Every structure is written in structure tokens, then in C-alpha cells.
Short mmCIF file of N, CA and C in Angstrom, two decimals:
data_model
loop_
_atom_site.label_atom_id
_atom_site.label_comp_id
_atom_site.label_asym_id
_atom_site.label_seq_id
_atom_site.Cartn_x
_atom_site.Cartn_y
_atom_site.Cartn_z
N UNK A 1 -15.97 4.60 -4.59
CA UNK A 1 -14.82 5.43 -4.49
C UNK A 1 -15.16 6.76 -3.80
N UNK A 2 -16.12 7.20 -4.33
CA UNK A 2 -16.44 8.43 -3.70
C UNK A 2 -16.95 8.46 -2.08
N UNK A 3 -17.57 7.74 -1.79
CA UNK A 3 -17.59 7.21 -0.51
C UNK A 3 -16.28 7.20 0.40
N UNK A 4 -15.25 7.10 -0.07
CA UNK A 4 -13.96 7.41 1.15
C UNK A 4 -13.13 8.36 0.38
N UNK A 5 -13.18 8.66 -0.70
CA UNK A 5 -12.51 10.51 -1.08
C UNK A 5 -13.93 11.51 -1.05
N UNK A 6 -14.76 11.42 -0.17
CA UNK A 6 -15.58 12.26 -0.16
C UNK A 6 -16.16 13.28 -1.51
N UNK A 7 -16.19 12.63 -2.77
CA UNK A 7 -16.16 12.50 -3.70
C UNK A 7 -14.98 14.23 -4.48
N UNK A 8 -13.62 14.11 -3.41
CA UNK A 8 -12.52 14.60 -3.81
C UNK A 8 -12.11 13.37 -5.35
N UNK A 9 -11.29 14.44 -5.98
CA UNK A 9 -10.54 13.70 -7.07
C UNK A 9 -9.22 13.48 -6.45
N UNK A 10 -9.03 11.80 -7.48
CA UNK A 10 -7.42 11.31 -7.35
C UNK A 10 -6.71 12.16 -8.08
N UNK A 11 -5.79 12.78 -7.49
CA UNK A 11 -4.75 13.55 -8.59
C UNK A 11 -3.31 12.61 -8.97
N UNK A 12 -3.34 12.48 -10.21
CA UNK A 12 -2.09 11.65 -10.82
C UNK A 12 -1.05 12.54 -11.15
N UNK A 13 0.20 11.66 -11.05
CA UNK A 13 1.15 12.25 -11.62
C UNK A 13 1.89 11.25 -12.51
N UNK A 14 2.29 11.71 -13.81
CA UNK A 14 3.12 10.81 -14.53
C UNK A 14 2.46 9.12 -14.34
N UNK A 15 1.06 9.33 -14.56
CA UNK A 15 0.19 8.22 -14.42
C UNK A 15 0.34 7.15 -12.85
N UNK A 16 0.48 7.87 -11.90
CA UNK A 16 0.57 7.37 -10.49
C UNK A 16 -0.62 8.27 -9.70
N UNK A 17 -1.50 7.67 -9.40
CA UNK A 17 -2.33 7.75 -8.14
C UNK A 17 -1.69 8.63 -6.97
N UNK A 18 -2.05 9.84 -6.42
CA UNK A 18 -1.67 10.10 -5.13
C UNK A 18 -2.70 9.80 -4.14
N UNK A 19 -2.51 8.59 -3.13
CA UNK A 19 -3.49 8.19 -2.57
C UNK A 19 -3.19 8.78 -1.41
N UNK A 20 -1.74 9.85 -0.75
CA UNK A 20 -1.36 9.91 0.16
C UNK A 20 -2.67 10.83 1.46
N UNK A 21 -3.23 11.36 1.18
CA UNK A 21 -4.62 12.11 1.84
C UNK A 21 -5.60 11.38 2.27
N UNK A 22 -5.38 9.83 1.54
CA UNK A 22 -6.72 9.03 2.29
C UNK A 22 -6.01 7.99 3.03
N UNK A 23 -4.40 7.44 2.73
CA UNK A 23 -3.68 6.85 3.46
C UNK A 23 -3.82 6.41 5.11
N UNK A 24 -3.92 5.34 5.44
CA UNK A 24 -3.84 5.37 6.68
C UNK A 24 -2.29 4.87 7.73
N UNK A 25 -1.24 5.67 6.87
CA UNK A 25 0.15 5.08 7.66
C UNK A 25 0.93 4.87 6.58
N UNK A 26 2.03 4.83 7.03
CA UNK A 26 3.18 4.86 5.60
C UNK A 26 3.93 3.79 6.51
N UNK A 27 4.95 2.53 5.90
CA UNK A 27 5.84 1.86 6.03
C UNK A 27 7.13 1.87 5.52
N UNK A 28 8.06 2.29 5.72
CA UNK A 28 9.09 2.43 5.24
C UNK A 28 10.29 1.56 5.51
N UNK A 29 10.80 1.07 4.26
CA UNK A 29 11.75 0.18 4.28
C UNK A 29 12.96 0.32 4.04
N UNK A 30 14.13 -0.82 4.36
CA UNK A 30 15.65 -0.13 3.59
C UNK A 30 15.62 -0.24 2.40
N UNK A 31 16.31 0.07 1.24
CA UNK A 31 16.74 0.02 0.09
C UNK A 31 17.08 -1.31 -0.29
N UNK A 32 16.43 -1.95 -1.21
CA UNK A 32 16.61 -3.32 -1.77
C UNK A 32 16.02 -4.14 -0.62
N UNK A 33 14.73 -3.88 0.24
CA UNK A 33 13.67 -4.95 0.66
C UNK A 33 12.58 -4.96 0.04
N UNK A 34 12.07 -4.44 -0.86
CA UNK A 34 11.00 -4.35 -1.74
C UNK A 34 11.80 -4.39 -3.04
N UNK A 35 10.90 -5.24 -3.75
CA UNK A 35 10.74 -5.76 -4.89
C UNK A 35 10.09 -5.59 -6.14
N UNK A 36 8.48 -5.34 -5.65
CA UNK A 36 7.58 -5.47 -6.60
C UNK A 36 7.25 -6.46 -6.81
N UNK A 37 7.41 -7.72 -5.77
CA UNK A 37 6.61 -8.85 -5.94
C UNK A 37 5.60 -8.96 -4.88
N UNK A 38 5.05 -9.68 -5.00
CA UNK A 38 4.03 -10.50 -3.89
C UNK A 38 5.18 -10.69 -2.49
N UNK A 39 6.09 -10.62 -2.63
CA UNK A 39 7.17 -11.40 -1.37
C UNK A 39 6.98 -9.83 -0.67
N UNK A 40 6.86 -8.49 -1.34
CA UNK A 40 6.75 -7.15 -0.91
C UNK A 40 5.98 -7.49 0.62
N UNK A 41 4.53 -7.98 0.02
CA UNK A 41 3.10 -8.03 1.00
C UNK A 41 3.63 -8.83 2.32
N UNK A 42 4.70 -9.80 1.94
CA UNK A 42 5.18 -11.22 3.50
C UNK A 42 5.88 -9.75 4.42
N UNK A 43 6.54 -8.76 3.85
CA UNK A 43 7.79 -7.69 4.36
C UNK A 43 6.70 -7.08 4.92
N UNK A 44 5.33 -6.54 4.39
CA UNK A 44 4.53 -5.31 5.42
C UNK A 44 3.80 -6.10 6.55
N UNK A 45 3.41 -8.04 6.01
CA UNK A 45 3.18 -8.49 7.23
C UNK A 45 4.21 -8.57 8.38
N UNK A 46 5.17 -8.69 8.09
CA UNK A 46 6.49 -9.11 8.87
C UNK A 46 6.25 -7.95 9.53
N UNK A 47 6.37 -6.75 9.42
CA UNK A 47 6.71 -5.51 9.97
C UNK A 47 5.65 -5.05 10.66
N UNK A 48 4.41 -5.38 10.65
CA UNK A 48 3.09 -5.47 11.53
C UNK A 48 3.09 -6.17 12.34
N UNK A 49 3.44 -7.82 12.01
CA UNK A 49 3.69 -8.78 13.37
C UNK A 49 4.43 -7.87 14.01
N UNK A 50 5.51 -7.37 13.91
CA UNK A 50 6.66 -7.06 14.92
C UNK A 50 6.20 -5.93 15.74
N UNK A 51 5.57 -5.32 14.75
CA UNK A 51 5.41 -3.38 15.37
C UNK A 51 3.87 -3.56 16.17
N UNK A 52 3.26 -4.42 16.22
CA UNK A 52 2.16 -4.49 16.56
C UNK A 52 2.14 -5.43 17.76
N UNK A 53 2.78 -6.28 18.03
CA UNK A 53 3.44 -7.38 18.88
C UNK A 53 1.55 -8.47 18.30
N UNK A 54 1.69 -8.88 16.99
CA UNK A 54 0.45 -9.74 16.13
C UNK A 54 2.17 -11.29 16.83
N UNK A 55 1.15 -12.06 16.72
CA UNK A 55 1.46 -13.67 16.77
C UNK A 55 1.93 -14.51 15.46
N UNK A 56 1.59 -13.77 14.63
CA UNK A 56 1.78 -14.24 13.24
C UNK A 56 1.63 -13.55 12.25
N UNK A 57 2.24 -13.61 10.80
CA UNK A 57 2.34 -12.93 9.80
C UNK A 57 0.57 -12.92 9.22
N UNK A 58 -0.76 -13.93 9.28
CA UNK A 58 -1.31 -14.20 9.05
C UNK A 58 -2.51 -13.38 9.80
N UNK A 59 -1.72 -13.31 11.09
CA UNK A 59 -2.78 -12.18 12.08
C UNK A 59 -2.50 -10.44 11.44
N UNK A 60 -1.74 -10.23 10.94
CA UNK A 60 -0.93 -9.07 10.27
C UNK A 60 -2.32 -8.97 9.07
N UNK A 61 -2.35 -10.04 8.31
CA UNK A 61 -2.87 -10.03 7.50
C UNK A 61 -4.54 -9.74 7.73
N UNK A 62 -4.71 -10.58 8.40
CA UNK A 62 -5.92 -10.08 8.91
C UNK A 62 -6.09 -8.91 9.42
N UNK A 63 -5.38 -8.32 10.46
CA UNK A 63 -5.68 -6.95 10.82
C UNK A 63 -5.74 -5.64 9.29
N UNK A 64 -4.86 -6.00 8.55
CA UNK A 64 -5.15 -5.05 6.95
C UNK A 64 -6.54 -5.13 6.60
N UNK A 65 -7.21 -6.73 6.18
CA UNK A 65 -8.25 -7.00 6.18
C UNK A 65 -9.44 -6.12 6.54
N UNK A 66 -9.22 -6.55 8.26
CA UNK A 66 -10.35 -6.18 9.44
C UNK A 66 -10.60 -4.45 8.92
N UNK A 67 -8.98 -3.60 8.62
CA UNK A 67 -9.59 -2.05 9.36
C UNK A 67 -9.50 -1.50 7.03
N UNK A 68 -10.07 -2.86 6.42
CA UNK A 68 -10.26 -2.84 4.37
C UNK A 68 -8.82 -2.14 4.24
N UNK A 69 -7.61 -2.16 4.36
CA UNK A 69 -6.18 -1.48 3.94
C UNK A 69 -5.44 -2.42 3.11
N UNK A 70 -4.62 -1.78 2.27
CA UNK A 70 -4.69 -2.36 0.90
C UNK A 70 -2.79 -1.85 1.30
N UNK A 71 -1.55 -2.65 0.95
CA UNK A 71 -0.32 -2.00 1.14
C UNK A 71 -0.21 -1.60 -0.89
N UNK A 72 0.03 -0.39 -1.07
CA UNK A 72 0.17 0.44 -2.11
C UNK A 72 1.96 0.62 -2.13
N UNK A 73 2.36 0.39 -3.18
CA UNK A 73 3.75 0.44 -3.11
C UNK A 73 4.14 2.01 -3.95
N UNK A 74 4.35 3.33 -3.01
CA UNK A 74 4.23 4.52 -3.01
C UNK A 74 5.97 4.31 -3.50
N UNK A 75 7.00 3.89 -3.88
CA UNK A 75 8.49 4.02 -3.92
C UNK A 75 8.77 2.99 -3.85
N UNK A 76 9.82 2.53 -4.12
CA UNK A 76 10.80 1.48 -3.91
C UNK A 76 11.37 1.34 -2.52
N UNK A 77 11.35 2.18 -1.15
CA UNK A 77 11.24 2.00 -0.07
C UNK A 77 9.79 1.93 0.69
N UNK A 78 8.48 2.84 0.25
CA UNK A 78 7.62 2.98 1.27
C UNK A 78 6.45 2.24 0.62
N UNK A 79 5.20 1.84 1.67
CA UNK A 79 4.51 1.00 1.72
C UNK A 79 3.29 2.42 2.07
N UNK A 80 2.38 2.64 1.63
CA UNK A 80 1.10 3.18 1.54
C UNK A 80 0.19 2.15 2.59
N UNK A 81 -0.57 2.71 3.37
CA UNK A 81 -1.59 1.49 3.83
C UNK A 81 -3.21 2.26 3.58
N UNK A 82 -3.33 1.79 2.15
CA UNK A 82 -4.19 2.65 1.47
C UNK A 82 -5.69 2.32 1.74
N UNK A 83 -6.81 2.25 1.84
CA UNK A 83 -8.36 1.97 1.61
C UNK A 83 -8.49 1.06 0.52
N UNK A 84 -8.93 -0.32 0.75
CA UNK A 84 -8.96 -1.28 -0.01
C UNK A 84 -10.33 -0.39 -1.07
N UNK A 85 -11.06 0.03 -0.77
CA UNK A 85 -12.11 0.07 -1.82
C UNK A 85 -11.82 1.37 -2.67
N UNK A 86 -11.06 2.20 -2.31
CA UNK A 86 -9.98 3.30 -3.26
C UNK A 86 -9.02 2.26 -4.20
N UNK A 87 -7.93 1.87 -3.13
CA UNK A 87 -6.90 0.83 -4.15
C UNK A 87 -7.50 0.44 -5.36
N UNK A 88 -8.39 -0.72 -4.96
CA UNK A 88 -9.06 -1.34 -5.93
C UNK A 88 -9.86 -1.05 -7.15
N UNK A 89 -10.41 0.32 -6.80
CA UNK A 89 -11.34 1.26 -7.84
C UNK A 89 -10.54 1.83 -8.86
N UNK A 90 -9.00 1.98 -8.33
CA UNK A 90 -8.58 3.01 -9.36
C UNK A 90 -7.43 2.40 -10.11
N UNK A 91 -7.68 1.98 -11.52
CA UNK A 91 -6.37 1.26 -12.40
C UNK A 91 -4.99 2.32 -12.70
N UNK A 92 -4.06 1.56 -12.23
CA UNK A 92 -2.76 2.31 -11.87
C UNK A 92 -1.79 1.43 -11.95
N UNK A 93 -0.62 2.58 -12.25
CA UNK A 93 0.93 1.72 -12.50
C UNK A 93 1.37 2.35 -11.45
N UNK A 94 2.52 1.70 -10.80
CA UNK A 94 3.36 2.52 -9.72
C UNK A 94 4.71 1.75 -9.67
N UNK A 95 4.75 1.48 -8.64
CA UNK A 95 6.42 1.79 -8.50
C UNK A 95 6.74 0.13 -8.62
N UNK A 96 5.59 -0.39 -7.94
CA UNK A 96 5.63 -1.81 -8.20
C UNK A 96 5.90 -2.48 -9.37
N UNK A 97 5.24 -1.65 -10.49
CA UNK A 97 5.57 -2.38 -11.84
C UNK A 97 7.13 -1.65 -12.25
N UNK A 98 7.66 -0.50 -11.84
CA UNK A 98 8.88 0.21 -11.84
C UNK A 98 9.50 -0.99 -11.51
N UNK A 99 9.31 -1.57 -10.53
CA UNK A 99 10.81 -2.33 -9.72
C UNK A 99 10.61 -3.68 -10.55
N UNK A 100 9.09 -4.26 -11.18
CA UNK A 100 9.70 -5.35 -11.83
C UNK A 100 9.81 -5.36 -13.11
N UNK A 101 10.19 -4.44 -13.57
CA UNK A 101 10.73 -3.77 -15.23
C UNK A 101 11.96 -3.17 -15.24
N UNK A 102 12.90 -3.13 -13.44
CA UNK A 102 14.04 -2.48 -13.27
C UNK A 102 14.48 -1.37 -13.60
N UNK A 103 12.73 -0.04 -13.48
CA UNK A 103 13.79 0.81 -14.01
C UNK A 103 13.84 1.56 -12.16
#
């Protein structure tokens, strides 16, 4: 972790991660295309194939992969494209579990 926050601290709020300082890009969606499911992750590939002119949702996927980016669900519209080895290090609730508990 400390290795890509330069051993800066995560500052939480109301038990949410602000990963926005190590972020690499924000995605933003309309209102009621995110979910909080797994179907979220097909919407940030979709939107990489397109914005990227990728061949496939699968090449999308791979490119997250290739540059370790992790999609962090920062709101019920925006998509975080966070540092897989941050994401992963730090146990957190966000908006994702918000949207599938409906509040």
C-alpha cells in the first residue's frame, strides 16, 4: 500500500475510502446505470471499448489489468479507476454496497 500512497494515509469518511489523489480517471454515468452489481464492471468495460476505440469488452478488460486499475464505485453515478494494489489493501464499504441495500 504504501508503495503507491507514498506511504500518505487513506482518509475515510463515514467509513468510505477517499482514493480520489491516487485515482487514475473518473467515469461517469447517467442515473440508474450502476447498480452495485458485477453488471456495474460490463458498463466501465462498455465505456472503454467505446472511448478507447478497444475491439471488445474483454480488451477493456485487459487494458484495466495491463496499467493494475481496479473500477471503485465512488457514487451511484461515478466509477473511480483506482490502483489495484490500493483497492485491494484497503477493506471498505462504499456506494456499491449503498446501491445493493437501496439506500
Amino acid at each position: 500500500m504504501n508503495e503507491i500512497t507514498g506511504e500518505k494515509p487513506i482518509h475515510f469518511k463515514d467509513g468510505r475510502p477517499d482514493f480520489s489523489e491516487w485515482s487514475e480517471g473518473e467515469i461517469e454515468f447517467e442515473s440508474g446505470v450502476l447498480n452495485g452489481s458485477d453488471n456495474d464492471f460490463d458498463e466501465v468495460y462498455k465505456y472503454l471499448q467505446k472511448t478507447k476505440g478497444l475491439n471488445n469488452k474483454t480488451a477493456a478488460k485487459v487494458l484495466l489489468n495491463t496499467k493494475e486499475l481496479t473500477p471503485h464505485h465512488l457514487s451511484n453515478t461515478v466509477i473511480q479507476l483506482t490502483p489495484t494494489k490500493l483497492h485491494g489493501k484497503i477493506p471498505h464499504i462504499g456506494s456499491a454496497s449503498d446501491m445493493r441495500r437501496g439506500i
